């Protein structure tokens, strides 16, 4: 099947009817072994169908992607790389991995792609260790005149281990929208690297490239990391690369959140990380709309080190997921996906405008990607109260810190809302404007409640009478015109 017919088929009635039969058959097979799992699987579909999903990191993968994962590829061990495995009989895994990598290279215009990482965090670990291996291990090995790390004496190995553990990384701060895996202490990356972060301008809340440059000059990181999970704006990767070059840092971009916008050609030129970064990491299940997993793109220079992700930080690759990545990446190479990605961005704009028109405060004043970050302090609420009140009313979002958040990372002062999932269901600008209206009604009708110790509560709240039920009904009405997996009779 060619790439253009792939979407035509995916939209056809035959495709839906066949997928429907496939799921019915699969569930009846599962039912014979553990009926509660079949039931929970059905229930999950029902719940997803009836929920207004605004979680910025979630999406709905196609039936083709989902069905691809349920195969005997799950049974195969294939440690190593294509054509170079530590297990026998991997010829079909080779086929699958090669196709997935080819799609990834073609889609993103990358010199090299590695599709084995099981998740976003794994992709980042592969990237970090590839950078360390490239920039720390090899010169040291050459100096002492040995071929491989196994030839080093115990003493030499100790000194190398110390070198690995004393490198520096500079990434975006958490409250500005950065990610835990970019060198923060609770994550293993924070134990690997001596880390510092750059924030955003206190007035505009935008990345201040001069500040990034100043931090880089002072700190001299080995790795400069760009990428975020809660920053509602685009990043100029050309400027970031310039800064990295100035201080001799490897430039890494984690596009876990916005890979779909890169794939769909919404982020082009200096907003496309691939031509500028040495290494790009991603998840495959967020805006990219594939199976749960990760991938790494790299320049030729880093390809060999990334290729050693297994055994460096990964065990056996999940061949069934690599197969599903191949299917999702094939979907992402269609013009239909580009239309989708543009709609994701247009919808985020509509959502932001809907909020602003109704007096809400947005971090940075708006969005030009797939998410908005609502500062809910104006409603007298914490992010936690807002998240719970919205959920009671049928709106699924998640709380998130805002820059310099006075309520910290647990209670927070913000709520993050994204458009990828509902855009997959077919929502357009009008529907997202309605979402803003419903959310503002809920937040305006919610008051904080006193905690059990009599202090002002950060978690408790009360919704106005009838507000939750009224909003739930309105959400159901909104969703009714945009069925999830139409044609799937389950
Ligand atoms: C989601 C995310 C990750 C982690 O992805 P997982 O698949 O959950 O491990 C890493 N980096 C960024 C920027 C993310 O948004």
Tab-separated table of C-alpha atoms and ligand atoms in Angstrom:
chain	number	residue	atom	x	y	z
A	1	UNK	CA	0.000	0.000	0.000
A	2	UNK	CA	1.343	3.439	-0.862
A	3	UNK	CA	1.458	6.192	1.688
A	4	UNK	CA	-1.400	8.178	0.157
A	5	UNK	CA	-3.748	5.234	0.065
A	6	UNK	CA	-2.875	4.513	3.700
A	7	UNK	CA	-4.987	7.452	4.890
A	8	UNK	CA	-7.749	6.874	2.376
A	9	UNK	CA	-8.055	3.347	3.726
A	10	UNK	CA	-7.874	4.545	7.300
A	11	UNK	CA	-10.876	6.780	6.711
A	12	UNK	CA	-12.908	4.202	4.826
A	13	UNK	CA	-15.915	2.307	6.113
A	14	UNK	CA	-14.286	-1.021	5.259
A	15	UNK	CA	-11.322	-0.251	7.482
A	16	UNK	CA	-13.588	0.589	10.439
A	17	UNK	CA	-15.759	-2.476	9.927
A	18	UNK	CA	-12.737	-4.774	9.697
A	19	UNK	CA	-11.147	-3.182	12.777
A	20	UNK	CA	-14.427	-3.674	14.587
A	21	UNK	CA	-14.413	-7.401	13.801
A	22	UNK	CA	-10.786	-7.653	14.850
A	23	UNK	CA	-11.435	-6.122	18.266
A	24	UNK	CA	-14.562	-8.188	18.846
A	25	UNK	CA	-12.618	-11.329	18.042
A	26	UNK	CA	-9.683	-10.300	20.239
A	27	UNK	CA	-11.899	-9.485	23.198
A	28	UNK	CA	-13.801	-12.733	22.935
A	29	UNK	CA	-10.489	-14.620	22.979
A	30	UNK	CA	-9.314	-12.702	26.065
A	31	UNK	CA	-12.685	-13.246	27.721
A	32	UNK	CA	-12.119	-17.000	27.696
A	33	UNK	CA	-8.999	-16.633	29.842
A	34	UNK	CA	-9.525	-13.614	32.108
A	35	UNK	CA	-12.937	-12.009	31.559
A	36	UNK	CA	-12.177	-9.138	33.934
A	37	UNK	CA	-9.414	-7.920	31.634
A	38	UNK	CA	-11.713	-8.046	28.618
A	39	UNK	CA	-14.267	-6.104	30.639
A	40	UNK	CA	-11.731	-3.480	31.783
A	41	UNK	CA	-10.549	-3.077	28.175
A	42	UNK	CA	-14.138	-2.464	27.012
A	43	UNK	CA	-14.678	-0.072	29.905
A	44	UNK	CA	-11.534	1.886	29.044
A	45	UNK	CA	-12.855	2.453	25.532
A	46	UNK	CA	-16.227	3.546	26.908
A	47	UNK	CA	-14.539	5.939	29.340
A	48	UNK	CA	-12.249	7.402	26.690
A	49	UNK	CA	-15.201	7.823	24.363
A	50	UNK	CA	-17.153	9.784	26.936
A	51	UNK	CA	-14.351	11.959	28.268
A	52	UNK	CA	-13.320	15.420	27.133
A	53	UNK	CA	-9.615	14.631	27.018
A	54	UNK	CA	-7.478	17.759	27.173
A	55	UNK	CA	-4.353	16.127	28.595
A	56	UNK	CA	-1.672	17.629	26.366
A	57	UNK	CA	0.487	14.490	26.314
A	58	UNK	CA	-2.277	12.077	25.267
A	59	UNK	CA	-3.829	11.128	21.959
A	60	UNK	CA	-5.746	8.319	20.239
A	61	UNK	CA	-3.661	5.973	18.094
A	62	UNK	CA	-5.312	4.447	15.029
A	63	UNK	CA	-6.736	0.906	15.055
A	64	UNK	CA	-3.905	-0.106	12.682
A	65	UNK	CA	-1.307	1.087	15.200
A	66	UNK	CA	-3.078	-0.559	18.133
A	67	UNK	CA	-3.703	-3.847	16.354
A	68	UNK	CA	-0.082	-4.075	15.240
A	69	UNK	CA	1.003	-4.331	18.868
A	70	UNK	CA	-0.981	-7.497	19.565
A	71	UNK	CA	1.287	-9.944	17.756
A	72	UNK	CA	3.896	-12.646	18.218
A	73	UNK	CA	6.639	-10.074	17.711
A	74	UNK	CA	6.101	-9.589	21.440
A	75	UNK	CA	7.641	-13.026	21.989
A	76	UNK	CA	10.944	-12.322	20.286
A	77	UNK	CA	14.271	-11.381	21.831
A	78	UNK	CA	16.429	-9.263	19.535
A	79	UNK	CA	19.110	-7.474	21.533
A	80	UNK	CA	21.509	-5.690	19.224
A	81	UNK	CA	20.848	-3.779	16.038
A	82	UNK	CA	19.534	-4.568	12.563
A	83	UNK	CA	21.710	-7.296	11.078
A	84	UNK	CA	23.798	-7.561	14.253
A	85	UNK	CA	21.817	-9.361	16.949
A	86	UNK	CA	22.852	-11.265	20.034
A	87	UNK	CA	19.952	-13.671	19.367
A	88	UNK	CA	19.170	-16.039	16.542
A	89	UNK	CA	16.268	-15.892	14.098
A	90	UNK	CA	15.754	-12.137	14.132
A	91	UNK	CA	15.233	-11.693	10.389
A	92	UNK	CA	11.656	-10.467	10.754
A	93	UNK	CA	12.511	-8.157	13.637
A	94	UNK	CA	15.260	-6.791	11.380
A	95	UNK	CA	12.655	-6.116	8.697
A	96	UNK	CA	10.357	-4.327	11.131
A	97	UNK	CA	13.057	-2.253	12.797
A	98	UNK	CA	14.581	-1.250	9.452
A	99	UNK	CA	11.205	-0.093	8.118
A	100	UNK	CA	10.422	1.905	11.281
A	101	UNK	CA	13.862	3.564	11.190
A	102	UNK	CA	13.518	4.323	7.485
A	103	UNK	CA	10.143	6.003	8.039
A	104	UNK	CA	11.575	8.014	10.935
A	105	UNK	CA	14.561	9.191	8.871
A	106	UNK	CA	12.403	10.115	5.887
A	107	UNK	CA	9.671	11.768	7.927
A	108	UNK	CA	11.998	13.965	9.953
A	109	UNK	CA	14.830	14.311	7.432
A	110	UNK	CA	17.288	12.833	9.912
A	111	UNK	CA	20.634	11.264	9.096
A	112	UNK	CA	20.043	8.413	11.520
A	113	UNK	CA	17.092	7.063	13.543
A	114	UNK	CA	16.965	4.618	16.454
A	115	UNK	CA	13.515	3.218	17.186
A	116	UNK	CA	14.226	0.853	20.085
A	117	UNK	CA	13.624	3.075	23.163
A	118	UNK	CA	10.617	1.875	25.132
A	119	UNK	CA	9.576	5.355	26.230
A	120	UNK	CA	10.576	9.010	26.299
A	121	UNK	CA	12.740	8.624	29.375
A	122	UNK	CA	14.565	5.698	27.755
A	123	UNK	CA	15.151	7.749	24.618
A	124	UNK	CA	16.703	10.481	26.767
A	125	UNK	CA	18.902	7.994	28.609
A	126	UNK	CA	20.112	6.586	25.301
A	127	UNK	CA	20.858	10.128	24.114
A	128	UNK	CA	22.661	11.156	27.310
A	129	UNK	CA	24.845	8.073	27.323
A	130	UNK	CA	25.524	8.380	23.622
A	131	UNK	CA	26.721	11.927	24.227
A	132	UNK	CA	28.840	10.849	27.191
A	133	UNK	CA	30.261	7.916	25.240
A	134	UNK	CA	31.088	10.209	22.343
A	135	UNK	CA	32.551	13.014	24.324
A	136	UNK	CA	34.021	11.373	27.408
A	137	UNK	CA	34.833	7.729	26.874
A	138	UNK	CA	36.539	7.648	23.491
A	139	UNK	CA	39.325	10.224	23.980
A	140	UNK	CA	40.096	8.664	27.351
A	141	UNK	CA	40.346	5.163	25.862
A	142	UNK	CA	42.615	6.402	23.107
A	143	UNK	CA	44.828	8.134	25.646
A	144	UNK	CA	45.471	4.972	27.617
A	145	UNK	CA	45.915	2.908	24.473
A	146	UNK	CA	43.192	0.291	24.913
A	147	UNK	CA	40.552	-0.776	22.421
A	148	UNK	CA	37.478	-1.280	24.540
A	149	UNK	CA	36.272	-0.605	28.064
A	150	UNK	CA	36.734	-4.243	28.999
A	151	UNK	CA	40.488	-3.814	28.472
A	152	UNK	CA	40.770	-1.076	31.079
A	153	UNK	CA	42.293	-1.824	34.448
A	154	UNK	CA	40.071	-1.413	37.490
A	155	UNK	CA	41.815	1.854	38.325
A	156	UNK	CA	41.427	3.268	34.849
A	157	UNK	CA	37.768	2.266	34.853
A	158	UNK	CA	37.229	4.039	38.192
A	159	UNK	CA	38.681	7.262	36.850
A	160	UNK	CA	36.478	6.982	33.766
A	161	UNK	CA	33.397	6.417	35.929
A	162	UNK	CA	34.221	9.594	37.796
A	163	UNK	CA	34.562	11.490	34.555
A	164	UNK	CA	31.130	10.282	33.425
A	165	UNK	CA	29.563	11.456	36.625
A	166	UNK	CA	30.989	14.964	36.550
A	167	UNK	CA	29.635	16.323	33.320
A	168	UNK	CA	27.313	19.291	33.061
A	169	UNK	CA	23.920	19.711	31.487
A	170	UNK	CA	21.905	22.874	31.004
A	171	UNK	CA	18.150	22.482	30.462
A	172	UNK	CA	14.919	24.380	30.823
A	173	UNK	CA	13.712	24.807	34.389
A	174	UNK	CA	10.753	22.730	35.527
A	175	UNK	CA	8.492	25.630	36.396
A	176	UNK	CA	9.131	27.176	32.979
A	177	UNK	CA	7.926	23.941	31.375
A	178	UNK	CA	11.058	21.767	31.262
A	179	UNK	CA	11.023	18.035	31.956
A	180	UNK	CA	12.238	16.001	34.937
A	181	UNK	CA	14.419	13.881	32.668
A	182	UNK	CA	16.519	16.933	31.743
A	183	UNK	CA	18.818	16.646	34.730
A	184	UNK	CA	16.511	17.187	37.698
A	185	UNK	CA	17.342	15.567	40.990
A	186	UNK	CA	14.332	13.260	41.409
A	187	UNK	CA	15.207	11.678	38.044
A	188	UNK	CA	18.306	9.582	37.330
A	189	UNK	CA	19.483	12.294	34.903
A	190	UNK	CA	19.945	14.589	37.908
A	191	UNK	CA	22.248	12.039	39.501
A	192	UNK	CA	24.214	11.624	36.283
A	193	UNK	CA	24.725	15.293	35.541
A	194	UNK	CA	25.693	18.387	37.395
A	195	UNK	CA	22.678	20.365	36.197
A	196	UNK	CA	21.630	23.969	35.904
A	197	UNK	CA	18.575	25.361	34.270
A	198	UNK	CA	17.466	28.370	32.303
A	199	UNK	CA	14.058	29.884	32.960
A	200	UNK	CA	11.911	32.330	31.066
A	201	UNK	CA	11.739	36.126	31.102
A	202	UNK	CA	9.765	37.218	34.195
A	203	UNK	CA	7.638	39.677	32.202
A	204	UNK	CA	7.013	37.965	28.869
A	205	UNK	CA	7.347	34.400	30.236
A	206	UNK	CA	9.145	33.574	26.969
A	207	UNK	CA	12.577	31.967	26.595
A	208	UNK	CA	15.180	34.708	26.754
A	209	UNK	CA	17.992	33.543	24.475
A	210	UNK	CA	20.401	36.094	25.930
A	211	UNK	CA	19.814	34.591	29.350
A	212	UNK	CA	20.374	31.081	27.954
A	213	UNK	CA	23.602	32.302	26.345
A	214	UNK	CA	24.795	33.911	29.579
A	215	UNK	CA	24.036	30.745	31.559
A	216	UNK	CA	25.813	28.598	28.967
A	217	UNK	CA	28.894	30.839	28.940
A	218	UNK	CA	29.159	30.740	32.688
A	219	UNK	CA	28.317	27.075	33.252
A	220	UNK	CA	29.975	25.588	30.124
A	221	UNK	CA	27.725	22.530	29.856
A	222	UNK	CA	28.662	19.411	27.915
A	223	UNK	CA	25.010	19.175	26.852
A	224	UNK	CA	22.562	21.966	26.132
A	225	UNK	CA	19.002	20.643	26.235
A	226	UNK	CA	15.968	22.253	24.638
A	227	UNK	CA	12.449	20.866	24.787
A	228	UNK	CA	9.597	21.035	27.235
A	229	UNK	CA	6.319	19.540	28.325
A	230	UNK	CA	4.489	22.675	29.458
A	231	UNK	CA	5.824	25.650	27.482
A	232	UNK	CA	3.100	26.985	25.176
A	233	UNK	CA	5.435	28.491	22.582
A	234	UNK	CA	7.794	27.511	19.783
A	235	UNK	CA	11.540	27.448	20.276
A	236	UNK	CA	14.132	28.867	17.891
A	237	UNK	CA	16.482	25.931	17.561
A	238	UNK	CA	18.910	27.816	15.305
A	239	UNK	CA	19.582	30.258	18.130
A	240	UNK	CA	19.968	27.440	20.638
A	241	UNK	CA	22.462	25.656	18.373
A	242	UNK	CA	24.445	28.847	18.021
A	243	UNK	CA	24.701	29.038	21.815
A	244	UNK	CA	25.698	25.377	22.048
A	245	UNK	CA	28.429	25.898	19.440
A	246	UNK	CA	29.706	28.951	21.235
A	247	UNK	CA	30.440	26.932	24.398
A	248	UNK	CA	31.274	23.621	22.725
A	249	UNK	CA	28.161	21.847	23.979
A	250	UNK	CA	26.314	19.018	22.276
A	251	UNK	CA	22.849	20.299	21.420
A	252	UNK	CA	20.039	17.916	22.288
A	253	UNK	CA	16.340	18.543	21.698
A	254	UNK	CA	13.629	16.527	23.417
A	255	UNK	CA	10.573	16.900	21.167
A	256	UNK	CA	8.475	14.366	23.099
A	257	UNK	CA	5.542	16.758	23.236
A	258	UNK	CA	5.651	18.432	19.859
A	259	UNK	CA	6.983	15.695	17.540
A	260	UNK	CA	3.605	15.627	15.783
A	261	UNK	CA	3.963	19.290	14.883
A	262	UNK	CA	7.442	18.639	13.487
A	263	UNK	CA	6.235	15.557	11.592
A	264	UNK	CA	3.216	17.477	10.271
A	265	UNK	CA	5.432	20.350	9.012
A	266	UNK	CA	3.877	22.937	11.314
A	267	UNK	CA	7.293	23.584	12.837
A	268	UNK	CA	9.636	24.270	9.937
A	269	UNK	CA	12.800	26.306	9.376
A	270	UNK	CA	14.386	27.392	12.638
A	271	UNK	CA	11.484	25.841	14.594
A	272	UNK	CA	12.318	22.361	13.281
A	273	UNK	CA	14.888	20.848	15.674
A	274	UNK	CA	16.235	18.188	13.320
A	275	UNK	CA	18.553	20.341	11.157
A	276	UNK	CA	20.002	22.068	14.240
A	277	UNK	CA	20.361	19.454	16.978
A	278	UNK	CA	23.078	16.817	17.246
A	279	UNK	CA	20.540	14.528	18.866
A	280	UNK	CA	16.732	14.700	18.959
A	281	UNK	CA	14.697	12.482	21.251
A	282	UNK	CA	10.962	11.902	21.269
A	283	UNK	CA	8.081	9.860	22.502
A	284	UNK	CA	5.922	8.282	19.825
A	285	UNK	CA	2.586	8.381	21.671
A	286	UNK	CA	1.924	12.078	22.262
A	287	UNK	CA	1.222	14.461	19.372
A	288	UNK	CA	2.880	11.941	17.018
A	289	UNK	CA	-0.115	9.614	17.669
A	290	UNK	CA	1.741	6.311	17.632
A	291	UNK	CA	2.209	3.480	20.147
A	292	UNK	CA	3.709	4.140	23.600
A	293	UNK	CA	7.415	4.382	22.971
A	294	UNK	CA	10.387	6.539	22.162
A	295	UNK	CA	12.860	7.265	19.409
A	296	UNK	CA	16.179	9.002	18.903
A	297	UNK	CA	17.308	10.889	15.810
A	298	UNK	CA	20.971	11.768	15.403
A	299	UNK	CA	23.571	13.154	13.090
A	300	UNK	CA	26.048	10.662	11.591
A	301	UNK	CA	28.574	11.761	14.192
A	302	UNK	CA	26.449	10.358	17.041
A	303	UNK	CA	24.875	7.440	15.164
A	304	UNK	CA	27.268	4.732	16.356
A	305	UNK	CA	26.932	5.703	20.007
A	306	UNK	CA	23.139	5.905	19.810
A	307	UNK	CA	23.132	2.497	18.119
A	308	UNK	CA	24.608	1.076	21.313
A	309	UNK	CA	21.506	2.152	23.300
A	310	UNK	CA	21.150	-1.608	23.783
A	311	UNK	CA	23.012	-2.765	25.871
A	312	UNK	CA	23.945	0.679	27.240
A	313	UNK	CA	20.574	1.424	28.827
A	314	UNK	CA	18.094	-0.871	27.071
A	315	UNK	CA	17.485	-4.597	27.101
A	316	UNK	CA	15.647	-6.432	24.359
A	317	UNK	CA	13.727	-4.133	22.005
A	318	UNK	CA	9.961	-4.479	21.861
A	319	UNK	CA	9.565	-5.668	18.305
A	320	UNK	CA	5.762	-5.506	18.441
A	321	UNK	CA	5.998	-1.825	19.406
A	322	UNK	CA	8.659	-1.096	16.776
A	323	UNK	CA	6.229	-2.586	14.241
A	324	UNK	CA	3.495	-0.250	15.502
A	325	UNK	CA	5.929	2.679	15.340
A	326	UNK	CA	6.500	1.824	11.670
A	327	UNK	CA	2.748	1.919	11.035
A	328	UNK	CA	2.300	5.204	12.930
A	329	UNK	CA	5.261	6.810	11.150
A	330	UNK	CA	3.813	5.709	7.801
A	331	UNK	CA	0.576	7.452	8.827
A	332	UNK	CA	2.519	10.545	9.851
A	333	UNK	CA	4.076	10.755	6.376
A	334	UNK	CA	0.683	11.340	4.747
A	335	UNK	CA	-0.789	14.715	3.837
A	336	UNK	CA	-3.720	13.825	6.087
A	337	UNK	CA	-1.374	13.946	9.056
A	338	UNK	CA	-0.106	17.382	8.023
A	339	UNK	CA	-3.701	18.624	7.947
A	340	UNK	CA	-4.197	17.117	11.400
A	341	UNK	CA	-1.052	18.767	12.814
A	342	UNK	CA	-2.024	22.186	11.468
A	343	UNK	CA	-5.476	21.750	12.994
A	344	UNK	CA	-3.886	20.875	16.358
A	345	UNK	CA	-2.078	24.234	16.322
A	346	UNK	CA	-5.104	26.170	14.998
A	347	UNK	CA	-7.264	24.604	17.691
A	348	UNK	CA	-4.822	25.576	20.433
A	349	UNK	CA	-5.040	29.175	19.182
A	350	UNK	CA	-8.846	29.003	19.279
A	351	UNK	CA	-8.733	27.571	22.794
A	352	UNK	CA	-6.330	30.309	23.935
A	353	UNK	CA	-8.450	33.047	22.373
A	354	UNK	CA	-11.567	31.545	23.953
A	355	UNK	CA	-9.926	31.768	27.368
A	356	UNK	CA	-8.495	35.244	26.876
A	357	UNK	CA	-11.804	36.651	25.615
A	358	UNK	CA	-13.434	35.382	28.794
A	359	UNK	CA	-10.878	37.060	31.020
A	360	UNK	CA	-8.642	34.094	31.847
A	361	UNK	CA	-4.868	34.490	32.248
A	362	UNK	CA	-2.585	32.387	30.074
A	363	UNK	CA	1.117	31.904	30.659
A	364	UNK	CA	2.939	33.876	27.889
A	365	UNK	CA	-0.441	35.367	26.940
A	366	UNK	CA	-1.301	32.635	24.448
A	367	UNK	CA	0.092	29.730	22.459
A	368	UNK	CA	1.655	28.851	19.146
A	369	UNK	CA	1.964	25.115	19.663
A	370	UNK	CA	-0.471	22.432	20.856
A	371	UNK	CA	-1.024	23.484	24.468
A	372	UNK	CA	-2.147	26.307	26.701
A	373	UNK	CA	-1.122	26.867	30.286
A	374	UNK	CA	-3.861	28.531	32.261
A	375	UNK	CA	-2.853	30.479	35.355
A	376	UNK	CA	-5.790	29.836	37.701
A	377	UNK	CA	-4.666	32.053	40.586
A	378	UNK	CA	-7.051	34.773	39.346
A	379	UNK	CA	-9.948	32.458	40.273
A	380	UNK	CA	-8.528	32.139	43.787
A	381	UNK	CA	-7.722	28.495	43.124
A	382	UNK	CA	-4.637	26.319	43.144
A	383	UNK	CA	-3.904	24.150	40.121
A	384	UNK	CA	-4.905	21.150	42.165
A	385	UNK	CA	-8.316	22.588	43.019
A	386	UNK	CA	-8.858	23.658	39.427
A	387	UNK	CA	-7.842	20.250	38.046
A	388	UNK	CA	-10.231	18.456	40.420
A	389	UNK	CA	-13.136	20.857	39.842
A	390	UNK	CA	-12.742	20.518	36.059
A	391	UNK	CA	-12.613	16.734	36.384
A	392	UNK	CA	-15.823	16.720	38.472
A	393	UNK	CA	-17.416	18.589	35.583
A	394	UNK	CA	-16.163	16.125	32.959
A	395	UNK	CA	-13.153	18.087	31.694
A	396	UNK	CA	-9.928	16.075	31.895
A	397	UNK	CA	-6.810	18.237	32.178
A	398	UNK	CA	-3.821	18.254	34.483
A	399	UNK	CA	-2.375	20.704	36.942
A	400	UNK	CA	1.015	22.186	36.182
A	401	UNK	CA	3.379	24.693	37.723
A	402	UNK	CA	3.566	28.177	36.210
A	403	UNK	CA	6.871	30.109	36.103
A	404	UNK	CA	8.024	30.938	39.679
A	405	UNK	CA	4.965	29.148	41.010
A	406	UNK	CA	4.207	30.189	44.613
A	407	UNK	CA	2.342	26.895	45.190
A	408	UNK	CA	5.220	24.622	44.186
A	409	UNK	CA	5.157	21.551	41.962
A	410	UNK	CA	2.470	19.641	43.902
A	411	UNK	CA	-0.414	22.098	44.314
A	412	UNK	CA	0.703	24.460	41.518
A	413	UNK	CA	-1.121	27.503	40.150
A	414	UNK	CA	-1.745	26.281	36.638
A	415	UNK	CA	-3.711	23.878	34.508
A	416	UNK	CA	-2.324	22.539	31.237
A	417	UNK	CA	-4.694	21.816	28.364
A	418	UNK	CA	-3.722	20.374	24.989
A	419	UNK	CA	-5.483	19.870	21.668
A	420	UNK	CA	-3.900	16.720	20.081
A	421	UNK	CA	-6.446	14.174	21.363
A	422	UNK	CA	-9.689	16.013	20.651
A	423	UNK	CA	-8.371	17.168	17.281
A	424	UNK	CA	-7.984	13.476	16.401
A	425	UNK	CA	-11.704	13.124	17.187
A	426	UNK	CA	-12.438	15.933	14.747
A	427	UNK	CA	-12.837	18.971	17.001
A	428	UNK	CA	-12.305	22.320	15.261
A	429	UNK	CA	-11.968	25.916	16.420
A	430	UNK	CA	-15.684	26.275	17.365
A	431	UNK	CA	-15.586	23.232	19.610
A	432	UNK	CA	-12.430	24.445	21.333
A	433	UNK	CA	-13.990	27.827	21.914
A	434	UNK	CA	-16.874	25.995	23.596
A	435	UNK	CA	-14.338	24.038	25.696
A	436	UNK	CA	-12.890	27.367	26.918
A	437	UNK	CA	-16.389	28.590	27.750
A	438	UNK	CA	-17.205	25.464	29.760
A	439	UNK	CA	-13.856	25.520	31.591
A	440	UNK	CA	-14.188	29.193	32.499
A	441	UNK	CA	-17.737	28.561	33.810
A	442	UNK	CA	-16.433	25.774	36.038
A	443	UNK	CA	-13.480	27.780	37.360
A	444	UNK	CA	-15.604	30.873	38.003
A	445	UNK	CA	-18.161	28.726	39.820
A	446	UNK	CA	-15.602	27.021	42.087
A	447	UNK	CA	-14.544	28.378	45.479
A	448	UNK	CA	-11.687	27.160	47.648
A	449	UNK	CA	-12.765	25.417	50.849
A	450	UNK	CA	-11.025	25.509	54.215
A	451	UNK	CA	-8.795	22.561	55.046
A	452	UNK	CA	-9.568	20.357	58.064
A	453	UNK	CA	-7.049	22.345	60.164
A	454	UNK	CA	-8.977	25.564	59.489
A	455	UNK	CA	-6.281	26.997	57.195
A	456	UNK	CA	-7.040	28.087	53.643
A	457	UNK	CA	-7.161	24.846	51.647
A	458	UNK	CA	-4.953	24.130	48.686
A	459	UNK	CA	-6.770	20.937	47.738
A	460	UNK	CA	-10.398	21.379	48.817
A	461	UNK	CA	-13.012	23.271	46.866
A	462	UNK	CA	-16.744	23.562	46.319
A	463	UNK	CA	-18.524	23.758	42.979
A	464	UNK	CA	-21.689	25.841	42.655
A	465	UNK	CA	-24.912	23.817	42.839
A	466	UNK	CA	-25.638	21.852	39.689
A	467	UNK	CA	-22.530	23.156	37.882
A	468	UNK	CA	-20.818	19.772	37.617
A	469	UNK	CA	-23.867	18.000	36.186
A	470	UNK	CA	-24.695	20.840	33.835
A	471	UNK	CA	-21.143	20.911	32.458
A	472	UNK	CA	-20.982	17.120	32.151
A	473	UNK	CA	-24.122	17.183	30.042
A	474	UNK	CA	-22.657	19.957	27.883
A	475	UNK	CA	-19.429	17.940	27.398
A	476	UNK	CA	-21.425	14.868	26.383
A	477	UNK	CA	-23.341	16.943	23.866
A	478	UNK	CA	-20.112	18.336	22.444
A	479	UNK	CA	-18.574	14.850	22.123
A	480	UNK	CA	-21.661	13.273	20.576
A	481	UNK	CA	-20.879	14.701	17.133
A	482	UNK	CA	-17.290	13.445	17.223
A	483	UNK	CA	-17.333	9.740	18.071
A	484	UNK	CA	-14.037	8.120	18.996
A	485	UNK	CA	-13.237	5.278	16.562
A	486	UNK	CA	-16.435	5.725	14.542
A	487	UNK	CA	-17.546	2.448	13.076
A	488	UNK	CA	-15.983	0.449	15.880
A	489	UNK	CA	-18.952	-1.452	17.328
A	490	UNK	CA	-17.948	-2.277	20.881
B	1	LIG	C1	6.544	12.880	28.219
B	1	LIG	C2	7.923	13.359	28.169
B	1	LIG	C3	8.999	12.497	28.438
B	1	LIG	C4	8.820	11.105	28.988
B	1	LIG	O1	8.141	10.235	28.190
B	1	LIG	P1	7.721	8.795	28.797
B	1	LIG	O2	7.344	8.008	27.587
B	1	LIG	O3	6.595	9.049	29.719
B	1	LIG	O4	8.897	8.224	29.491
B	1	LIG	C5	10.272	12.992	28.297
B	1	LIG	N1	10.496	14.260	27.920
B	1	LIG	C6	9.481	15.120	27.679
B	1	LIG	C7	9.792	16.527	27.278
B	1	LIG	C8	8.167	14.707	27.805
B	1	LIG	O5	7.176	15.556	27.597
